[in-house]
Amino acid sequence: MHFGRHISGQFNAELESIRTHVLTMGGLVEQQLSFAMQALHKDDLELAKKVVRDDHKVNAMEVSIDEACTRIIAKRQPTAKDLRLVMAIIKTITDLERIGDVATRIARVAIEQPSTKQQKFHVSLEPLCRQAITMLHQVLDAFARMDVDAAAEVYKLDDKLDAEYEAVVRQLMTYMMEDPKNIPNILQVMWSARAIERVGDRCQNICEYIIYFVKGKDVRHLDEKAINDIL
Amino acid sequence: MHFGRHISGQFNAELESIRTHVLTMGGLVEQQLSFAMQALHKDDLELAKKVVRDDHKVNAMEVSIDEACTRIIAKRQPTAKDLRLVMAIIKTITDLERIGDVATRIARVAIEQPSTKQQKFHVSLEPLCRQAITMLHQVLDAFARMDVDAAAEVYKLDDKLDAEYEAVVRQLMTYMMEDPKNIPNILQVMWSARAIERVGDRCQNICEYIIYFVKGKDVRHLDEKAINDIL
């Protein structure tokens, strides 16, 4: 029994360590997104370059956490809730890595369009980006506490993000119609807006993994009512 | 020993069954993409509606294969190559499901822009979509045989898809500049083009999982030279 407990204690420590790494990765991704937004907003070329340079850190964390998860499955043969945690983590880090790519994409726009003449297009991305960062922050918080209620709250925030995105697109379309020769530049900004809007979808995915871990139900592809019934 | 072999035989049959399901899902996704392209190209509203209606089948397959994978981990405690296969499958079906979403997105454009006056914008998507379908078909073939060389070949096809995508975007930008009042409609087509281009990235992901399974190395985020060194 003692041996059994020791093993289990070690196992718990390993799971806890992976969870901590996920939160560290999440924190880095949040920072990348925040820096990318600042770089775009303040035309800060150095900061934009830093975001691009640091993307490999996010990628390396994804690979290393993924390896740790596979190792723990092979070594500890987790079942039930432990296994669900590992599965939820494997999926969560994929979404976090993609959010990291969004940060890089925004940073690239800041690098390729450094002139102040584009400023008016950039400004419109700030509230959208801020909302995406809030959503990411809150979902990481829900993940840290494995709190389904908090996850359900974050899930709903995506509607606001979508509405903001629609407003940005309408605004950018107006710029395009007014000034067709600027279409290629405005399109770059529009791609970024779309990428930011997708951050919301990825945060929703993470909400679903939290619910899967806690409730043991896969709620992907269900509508909001069906999800609420499970919560 | 006999018991051991029996267990292992059962286990193999279970793994084989999951693999078959992945290929069935892949076939369905390929069909969805192909139907969506036809619907857009031939202005076939009924076919477009069918694609949207059938998306839930793709989603349901993702959830059911995911469950089967978790069950096999809990029950059979796979290690080494068996575990890598399960991991590769879990990741592959996520990408397949997203490719299914792309098909739905294209079908929606066919539904929302049914008038023949948009035809000239649609036509330009056909070669792009055809290339994406070819890439998907070939990666599923590589997956069926777990053939790394074939996977490496498919990986390279993405450059062609990207080049075709760039050409489509340039063409659509020209339409936008010539006829600014059509910008909203052309943007819809442009989003679809981008979604199709992303199919190539997802096929590359699947190539990486095949390499991971066969070679035991995670090649995500590596450059082409580093990947070739592993192959």
PDB file of N, CA, C and O in Angstrom, chain A residues 80-137:
ATOM      1  N   ALA A  80      -9.637   6.879 -16.457  1.00  0.00           N
ATOM      2  CA  ALA A  80     -10.677   7.786 -15.969  1.00  0.00           C
ATOM      3  C   ALA A  80     -10.235   9.246 -15.991  1.00  0.00           C
ATOM      4  O   ALA A  80      -9.775   9.736 -17.016  1.00  0.00           O
ATOM      5  N   LYS A  81     -10.347   9.911 -14.842  1.00  0.00           N
ATOM      6  CA  LYS A  81     -10.137  11.355 -14.797  1.00  0.00           C
ATOM      7  C   LYS A  81      -8.696  11.747 -15.141  1.00  0.00           C
ATOM      8  O   LYS A  81      -8.468  12.771 -15.783  1.00  0.00           O
ATOM      9  N   ASP A  82      -7.738  10.929 -14.697  1.00  0.00           N
ATOM     10  CA  ASP A  82      -6.334  11.221 -15.015  1.00  0.00           C
ATOM     11  C   ASP A  82      -6.110  11.215 -16.532  1.00  0.00           C
ATOM     12  O   ASP A  82      -5.443  12.086 -17.079  1.00  0.00           O
ATOM     13  N   LEU A  83      -6.696  10.229 -17.176  1.00  0.00           N
ATOM     14  CA  LEU A  83      -6.548  10.120 -18.632  1.00  0.00           C
ATOM     15  C   LEU A  83      -7.244  11.294 -19.322  1.00  0.00           C
ATOM     16  O   LEU A  83      -6.725  11.857 -20.288  1.00  0.00           O
ATOM     17  N   ARG A  84      -8.414  11.656 -18.792  1.00  0.00           N
ATOM     18  CA  ARG A  84      -9.118  12.798 -19.386  1.00  0.00           C
ATOM     19  C   ARG A  84      -8.286  14.070 -19.258  1.00  0.00           C
ATOM     20  O   ARG A  84      -8.276  14.905 -20.166  1.00  0.00           O
ATOM     21  N   LEU A  85      -7.584  14.215 -18.136  1.00  0.00           N
ATOM     22  CA  LEU A  85      -6.730  15.397 -17.959  1.00  0.00           C
ATOM     23  C   LEU A  85      -5.639  15.421 -19.029  1.00  0.00           C
ATOM     24  O   LEU A  85      -5.415  16.449 -19.683  1.00  0.00           O
ATOM     25  N   VAL A  86      -4.998  14.276 -19.227  1.00  0.00           N
ATOM     26  CA  VAL A  86      -3.921  14.209 -20.223  1.00  0.00           C
ATOM     27  C   VAL A  86      -4.467  14.532 -21.623  1.00  0.00           C
ATOM     28  O   VAL A  86      -3.878  15.302 -22.385  1.00  0.00           O
ATOM     29  N   MET A  87      -5.629  13.969 -21.938  1.00  0.00           N
ATOM     30  CA  MET A  87      -6.252  14.216 -23.244  1.00  0.00           C
ATOM     31  C   MET A  87      -6.607  15.693 -23.419  1.00  0.00           C
ATOM     32  O   MET A  87      -6.405  16.280 -24.484  1.00  0.00           O
ATOM     33  N   ALA A  88      -7.171  16.267 -22.345  1.00  0.00           N
ATOM     34  CA  ALA A  88      -7.548  17.682 -22.397  1.00  0.00           C
ATOM     35  C   ALA A  88      -6.302  18.545 -22.613  1.00  0.00           C
ATOM     36  O   ALA A  88      -6.339  19.530 -23.363  1.00  0.00           O
ATOM     37  N   ILE A  89      -5.203  18.160 -21.985  1.00  0.00           N
ATOM     38  CA  ILE A  89      -3.959  18.932 -22.129  1.00  0.00           C
ATOM     39  C   ILE A  89      -3.412  18.827 -23.553  1.00  0.00           C
ATOM     40  O   ILE A  89      -3.041  19.829 -24.164  1.00  0.00           O
ATOM     41  N   ILE A  90      -3.419  17.604 -24.099  1.00  0.00           N
ATOM     42  CA  ILE A  90      -2.897  17.404 -25.469  1.00  0.00           C
ATOM     43  C   ILE A  90      -3.642  18.301 -26.460  1.00  0.00           C
ATOM     44  O   ILE A  90      -3.046  18.898 -27.346  1.00  0.00           O
ATOM     45  N   LYS A  91      -4.952  18.408 -26.266  1.00  0.00           N
ATOM     46  CA  LYS A  91      -5.732  19.219 -27.194  1.00  0.00           C
ATOM     47  C   LYS A  91      -5.555  20.719 -26.919  1.00  0.00           C
ATOM     48  O   LYS A  91      -5.489  21.532 -27.846  1.00  0.00           O
ATOM     49  N   THR A  92      -5.493  21.063 -25.636  1.00  0.00           N
ATOM     50  CA  THR A  92      -5.354  22.472 -25.263  1.00  0.00           C
ATOM     51  C   THR A  92      -4.085  23.088 -25.851  1.00  0.00           C
ATOM     52  O   THR A  92      -4.104  24.199 -26.391  1.00  0.00           O
ATOM     53  N   ILE A  93      -2.973  22.354 -25.770  1.00  0.00           N
ATOM     54  CA  ILE A  93      -1.715  22.940 -26.249  1.00  0.00           C
ATOM     55  C   ILE A  93      -1.707  23.151 -27.761  1.00  0.00           C
ATOM     56  O   ILE A  93      -1.055  24.072 -28.250  1.00  0.00           O
ATOM     57  N   THR A  94      -2.462  22.321 -28.493  1.00  0.00           N
ATOM     58  CA  THR A  94      -2.574  22.558 -29.937  1.00  0.00           C
ATOM     59  C   THR A  94      -3.227  23.916 -30.184  1.00  0.00           C
ATOM     60  O   THR A  94      -2.761  24.699 -31.010  1.00  0.00           O
ATOM     61  N   ASP A  95      -4.297  24.194 -29.454  1.00  0.00           N
ATOM     62  CA  ASP A  95      -4.972  25.479 -29.630  1.00  0.00           C
ATOM     63  C   ASP A  95      -4.087  26.640 -29.166  1.00  0.00           C
ATOM     64  O   ASP A  95      -4.047  27.676 -29.816  1.00  0.00           O
ATOM     65  N   LEU A  96      -3.386  26.447 -28.074  1.00  0.00           N
ATOM     66  CA  LEU A  96      -2.496  27.517 -27.598  1.00  0.00           C
ATOM     67  C   LEU A  96      -1.413  27.821 -28.635  1.00  0.00           C
ATOM     68  O   LEU A  96      -1.097  28.987 -28.895  1.00  0.00           O
ATOM     69  N   GLU A  97      -0.878  26.772 -29.230  1.00  0.00           N
ATOM     70  CA  GLU A  97       0.181  26.988 -30.233  1.00  0.00           C
ATOM     71  C   GLU A  97      -0.363  27.786 -31.419  1.00  0.00           C
ATOM     72  O   GLU A  97       0.301  28.679 -31.929  1.00  0.00           O
ATOM     73  N   ARG A  98      -1.590  27.495 -31.814  1.00  0.00           N
ATOM     74  CA  ARG A  98      -2.180  28.217 -32.941  1.00  0.00           C
ATOM     75  C   ARG A  98      -2.458  29.674 -32.573  1.00  0.00           C
ATOM     76  O   ARG A  98      -2.351  30.558 -33.412  1.00  0.00           O
ATOM     77  N   ILE A  99      -2.805  29.915 -31.319  1.00  0.00           N
ATOM     78  CA  ILE A  99      -2.992  31.309 -30.889  1.00  0.00           C
ATOM     79  C   ILE A  99      -1.638  32.025 -30.949  1.00  0.00           C
ATOM     80  O   ILE A  99      -1.544  33.193 -31.335  1.00  0.00           O
ATOM     81  N   GLY A 100      -0.577  31.285 -30.600  1.00  0.00           N
ATOM     82  CA  GLY A 100       0.774  31.845 -30.737  1.00  0.00           C
ATOM     83  C   GLY A 100       1.059  32.249 -32.184  1.00  0.00           C
ATOM     84  O   GLY A 100       1.657  33.299 -32.444  1.00  0.00           O
ATOM     85  N   ASP A 101       0.604  31.430 -33.136  1.00  0.00           N
ATOM     86  CA  ASP A 101       0.789  31.765 -34.555  1.00  0.00           C
ATOM     87  C   ASP A 101       0.053  33.050 -34.931  1.00  0.00           C
ATOM     88  O   ASP A 101       0.524  33.814 -35.773  1.00  0.00           O
ATOM     89  N   VAL A 102      -1.107  33.261 -34.315  1.00  0.00           N
ATOM     90  CA  VAL A 102      -1.865  34.489 -34.584  1.00  0.00           C
ATOM     91  C   VAL A 102      -1.041  35.704 -34.151  1.00  0.00           C
ATOM     92  O   VAL A 102      -0.951  36.712 -34.876  1.00  0.00           O
ATOM     93  N   ALA A 103      -0.410  35.604 -32.976  1.00  0.00           N
ATOM     94  CA  ALA A 103       0.432  36.701 -32.483  1.00  0.00           C
ATOM     95  C   ALA A 103       1.535  37.009 -33.499  1.00  0.00           C
ATOM     96  O   ALA A 103       1.791  38.173 -33.835  1.00  0.00           O
ATOM     97  N   THR A 104       2.156  35.966 -34.025  1.00  0.00           N
ATOM     98  CA  THR A 104       3.229  36.148 -35.012  1.00  0.00           C
ATOM     99  C   THR A 104       2.694  36.820 -36.271  1.00  0.00           C
ATOM    100  O   THR A 104       3.338  37.697 -36.850  1.00  0.00           O
ATOM    101  N   ARG A 105       1.510  36.385 -36.678  1.00  0.00           N
ATOM    102  CA  ARG A 105       0.901  36.968 -37.877  1.00  0.00           C
ATOM    103  C   ARG A 105       0.667  38.473 -37.699  1.00  0.00           C
ATOM    104  O   ARG A 105       0.945  39.266 -38.604  1.00  0.00           O
ATOM    105  N   ILE A 106       0.144  38.858 -36.536  1.00  0.00           N
ATOM    106  CA  ILE A 106      -0.103  40.280 -36.275  1.00  0.00           C
ATOM    107  C   ILE A 106       1.230  41.038 -36.249  1.00  0.00           C
ATOM    108  O   ILE A 106       1.359  42.131 -36.806  1.00  0.00           O
ATOM    109  N   ALA A 107       2.223  40.426 -35.601  1.00  0.00           N
ATOM    110  CA  ALA A 107       3.539  41.063 -35.533  1.00  0.00           C
ATOM    111  C   ALA A 107       4.102  41.281 -36.933  1.00  0.00           C
ATOM    112  O   ALA A 107       4.717  42.311 -37.219  1.00  0.00           O
ATOM    113  N   ARG A 108       3.869  40.323 -37.828  1.00  0.00           N
ATOM    114  CA  ARG A 108       4.367  40.452 -39.209  1.00  0.00           C
ATOM    115  C   ARG A 108       3.719  41.628 -39.922  1.00  0.00           C
ATOM    116  O   ARG A 108       4.370  42.326 -40.694  1.00  0.00           O
ATOM    117  N   VAL A 109       2.422  41.835 -39.653  1.00  0.00           N
ATOM    118  CA  VAL A 109       1.748  42.998 -40.260  1.00  0.00           C
ATOM    119  C   VAL A 109       2.406  44.271 -39.740  1.00  0.00           C
ATOM    120  O   VAL A 109       2.659  45.209 -40.504  1.00  0.00           O
ATOM    121  N   ALA A 110       2.730  44.307 -38.450  1.00  0.00           N
ATOM    122  CA  ALA A 110       3.394  45.483 -37.866  1.00  0.00           C
ATOM    123  C   ALA A 110       4.747  45.711 -38.542  1.00  0.00           C
ATOM    124  O   ALA A 110       5.162  46.854 -38.746  1.00  0.00           O
ATOM    125  N   ILE A 111       5.424  44.638 -38.904  1.00  0.00           N
ATOM    126  CA  ILE A 111       6.744  44.764 -39.539  1.00  0.00           C
ATOM    127  C   ILE A 111       6.609  45.204 -41.002  1.00  0.00           C
ATOM    128  O   ILE A 111       7.339  46.071 -41.468  1.00  0.00           O
ATOM    129  N   GLU A 112       5.624  44.606 -41.691  1.00  0.00           N
ATOM    130  CA  GLU A 112       5.494  44.887 -43.126  1.00  0.00           C
ATOM    131  C   GLU A 112       4.817  46.228 -43.419  1.00  0.00           C
ATOM    132  O   GLU A 112       4.957  46.765 -44.509  1.00  0.00           O
ATOM    133  N   GLN A 113       4.036  46.717 -42.458  1.00  0.00           N
ATOM    134  CA  GLN A 113       3.357  47.997 -42.668  1.00  0.00           C
ATOM    135  C   GLN A 113       3.737  48.969 -41.568  1.00  0.00           C
ATOM    136  O   GLN A 113       2.878  49.398 -40.788  1.00  0.00           O
ATOM    137  N   PRO A 114       5.020  49.345 -41.493  1.00  0.00           N
ATOM    138  CA  PRO A 114       5.439  50.160 -40.360  1.00  0.00           C
ATOM    139  C   PRO A 114       5.051  51.638 -40.500  1.00  0.00           C
ATOM    140  O   PRO A 114       5.066  52.361 -39.525  1.00  0.00           O
ATOM    141  N   SER A 115       4.692  52.068 -41.695  1.00  0.00           N
ATOM    142  CA  SER A 115       4.491  53.507 -41.898  1.00  0.00           C
ATOM    143  C   SER A 115       3.250  54.000 -41.167  1.00  0.00           C
ATOM    144  O   SER A 115       2.242  53.300 -41.053  1.00  0.00           O
ATOM    145  N   THR A 116       3.323  55.199 -40.695  1.00  0.00           N
ATOM    146  CA  THR A 116       2.208  55.769 -39.918  1.00  0.00           C
ATOM    147  C   THR A 116       0.971  55.977 -40.776  1.00  0.00           C
ATOM    148  O   THR A 116      -0.124  56.108 -40.271  1.00  0.00           O
ATOM    149  N   LYS A 117       1.154  55.977 -42.086  1.00  0.00           N
ATOM    150  CA  LYS A 117      -0.023  56.201 -42.938  1.00  0.00           C
ATOM    151  C   LYS A 117      -1.055  55.074 -42.798  1.00  0.00           C
ATOM    152  O   LYS A 117      -2.221  55.244 -43.098  1.00  0.00           O
ATOM    153  N   GLN A 118      -0.613  53.897 -42.345  1.00  0.00           N
ATOM    154  CA  GLN A 118      -1.550  52.793 -42.164  1.00  0.00           C
ATOM    155  C   GLN A 118      -2.250  52.838 -40.810  1.00  0.00           C
ATOM    156  O   GLN A 118      -3.155  52.062 -40.542  1.00  0.00           O
ATOM    157  N   GLN A 119      -1.790  53.756 -39.968  1.00  0.00           N
ATOM    158  CA  GLN A 119      -2.264  53.811 -38.585  1.00  0.00           C
ATOM    159  C   GLN A 119      -3.777  53.657 -38.444  1.00  0.00           C
ATOM    160  O   GLN A 119      -4.252  52.925 -37.597  1.00  0.00           O
ATOM    161  N   LYS A 120      -4.497  54.358 -39.298  1.00  0.00           N
ATOM    162  CA  LYS A 120      -5.954  54.345 -39.150  1.00  0.00           C
ATOM    163  C   LYS A 120      -6.545  52.937 -39.292  1.00  0.00           C
ATOM    164  O   LYS A 120      -7.579  52.630 -38.734  1.00  0.00           O
ATOM    165  N   PHE A 121      -5.872  52.083 -40.067  1.00  0.00           N
ATOM    166  CA  PHE A 121      -6.380  50.715 -40.189  1.00  0.00           C
ATOM    167  C   PHE A 121      -6.034  49.901 -38.945  1.00  0.00           C
ATOM    168  O   PHE A 121      -6.762  49.031 -38.530  1.00  0.00           O
ATOM    169  N   HIS A 122      -4.855  50.213 -38.384  1.00  0.00           N
ATOM    170  CA  HIS A 122      -4.407  49.451 -37.227  1.00  0.00           C
ATOM    171  C   HIS A 122      -5.276  49.681 -36.017  1.00  0.00           C
ATOM    172  O   HIS A 122      -5.648  48.756 -35.320  1.00  0.00           O
ATOM    173  N   VAL A 123      -5.572  50.947 -35.775  1.00  0.00           N
ATOM    174  CA  VAL A 123      -6.299  51.331 -34.579  1.00  0.00           C
ATOM    175  C   VAL A 123      -7.540  50.472 -34.383  1.00  0.00           C
ATOM    176  O   VAL A 123      -7.835  50.021 -33.292  1.00  0.00           O
ATOM    177  N   SER A 124      -8.205  50.197 -35.494  1.00  0.00           N
ATOM    178  CA  SER A 124      -9.469  49.470 -35.397  1.00  0.00           C
ATOM    179  C   SER A 124      -9.298  48.046 -34.858  1.00  0.00           C
ATOM    180  O   SER A 124     -10.268  47.420 -34.455  1.00  0.00           O
ATOM    181  N   LEU A 125      -8.067  47.539 -34.856  1.00  0.00           N
ATOM    182  CA  LEU A 125      -7.865  46.174 -34.359  1.00  0.00           C
ATOM    183  C   LEU A 125      -7.714  46.105 -32.844  1.00  0.00           C
ATOM    184  O   LEU A 125      -7.827  45.029 -32.260  1.00  0.00           O
ATOM    185  N   GLU A 126      -7.418  47.255 -32.224  1.00  0.00           N
ATOM    186  CA  GLU A 126      -7.078  47.201 -30.811  1.00  0.00           C
ATOM    187  C   GLU A 126      -8.188  46.647 -29.900  1.00  0.00           C
ATOM    188  O   GLU A 126      -7.921  45.731 -29.123  1.00  0.00           O
ATOM    189  N   PRO A 127      -9.407  47.171 -30.003  1.00  0.00           N
ATOM    190  CA  PRO A 127     -10.445  46.626 -29.103  1.00  0.00           C
ATOM    191  C   PRO A 127     -10.696  45.134 -29.345  1.00  0.00           C
ATOM    192  O   PRO A 127     -10.887  44.368 -28.403  1.00  0.00           O
ATOM    193  N   LEU A 128     -10.644  44.731 -30.610  1.00  0.00           N
ATOM    194  CA  LEU A 128     -10.843  43.327 -30.955  1.00  0.00           C
ATOM    195  C   LEU A 128      -9.769  42.469 -30.289  1.00  0.00           C
ATOM    196  O   LEU A 128     -10.057  41.447 -29.651  1.00  0.00           O
ATOM    197  N   CYS A 129      -8.528  42.927 -30.421  1.00  0.00           N
ATOM    198  CA  CYS A 129      -7.399  42.176 -29.883  1.00  0.00           C
ATOM    199  C   CYS A 129      -7.476  42.133 -28.355  1.00  0.00           C
ATOM    200  O   CYS A 129      -7.200  41.107 -27.736  1.00  0.00           O
ATOM    201  N   ARG A 130      -7.879  43.267 -27.770  1.00  0.00           N
ATOM    202  CA  ARG A 130      -7.991  43.333 -26.313  1.00  0.00           C
ATOM    203  C   ARG A 130      -9.024  42.317 -25.810  1.00  0.00           C
ATOM    204  O   ARG A 130      -8.817  41.636 -24.812  1.00  0.00           O
ATOM    205  N   GLN A 131     -10.130  42.227 -26.533  1.00  0.00           N
ATOM    206  CA  GLN A 131     -11.172  41.256 -26.142  1.00  0.00           C
ATOM    207  C   GLN A 131     -10.672  39.815 -26.246  1.00  0.00           C
ATOM    208  O   GLN A 131     -10.990  38.978 -25.403  1.00  0.00           O
ATOM    209  N   ALA A 132      -9.899  39.565 -27.310  1.00  0.00           N
ATOM    210  CA  ALA A 132      -9.364  38.207 -27.491  1.00  0.00           C
ATOM    211  C   ALA A 132      -8.414  37.876 -26.344  1.00  0.00           C
ATOM    212  O   ALA A 132      -8.427  36.753 -25.815  1.00  0.00           O
ATOM    213  N   ILE A 133      -7.600  38.849 -25.950  1.00  0.00           N
ATOM    214  CA  ILE A 133      -6.651  38.617 -24.860  1.00  0.00           C
ATOM    215  C   ILE A 133      -7.404  38.358 -23.543  1.00  0.00           C
ATOM    216  O   ILE A 133      -7.049  37.459 -22.786  1.00  0.00           O
ATOM    217  N   THR A 134      -8.453  39.134 -23.306  1.00  0.00           N
ATOM    218  CA  THR A 134      -9.282  38.922 -22.110  1.00  0.00           C
ATOM    219  C   THR A 134      -9.845  37.503 -22.099  1.00  0.00           C
ATOM    220  O   THR A 134      -9.812  36.795 -21.087  1.00  0.00           O
ATOM    221  N   MET A 135     -10.351  37.090 -23.252  1.00  0.00           N
ATOM    222  CA  MET A 135     -10.951  35.759 -23.348  1.00  0.00           C
ATOM    223  C   MET A 135      -9.894  34.688 -23.070  1.00  0.00           C
ATOM    224  O   MET A 135     -10.150  33.730 -22.323  1.00  0.00           O
ATOM    225  N   LEU A 136      -8.719  34.865 -23.639  1.00  0.00           N
ATOM    226  CA  LEU A 136      -7.634  33.895 -23.423  1.00  0.00           C
ATOM    227  C   LEU A 136      -7.233  33.881 -21.948  1.00  0.00           C
ATOM    228  O   LEU A 136      -7.066  32.802 -21.356  1.00  0.00           O
ATOM    229  N   HIS A 137      -7.119  35.071 -21.364  1.00  0.00           N
ATOM    230  CA  HIS A 137      -6.737  35.164 -19.959  1.00  0.00           C
ATOM    231  C   HIS A 137      -7.743  34.413 -19.085  1.00  0.00           C
ATOM    232  O   HIS A 137      -7.380  33.651 -18.192  1.00  0.00           O
TER     233      HIS A 137
END
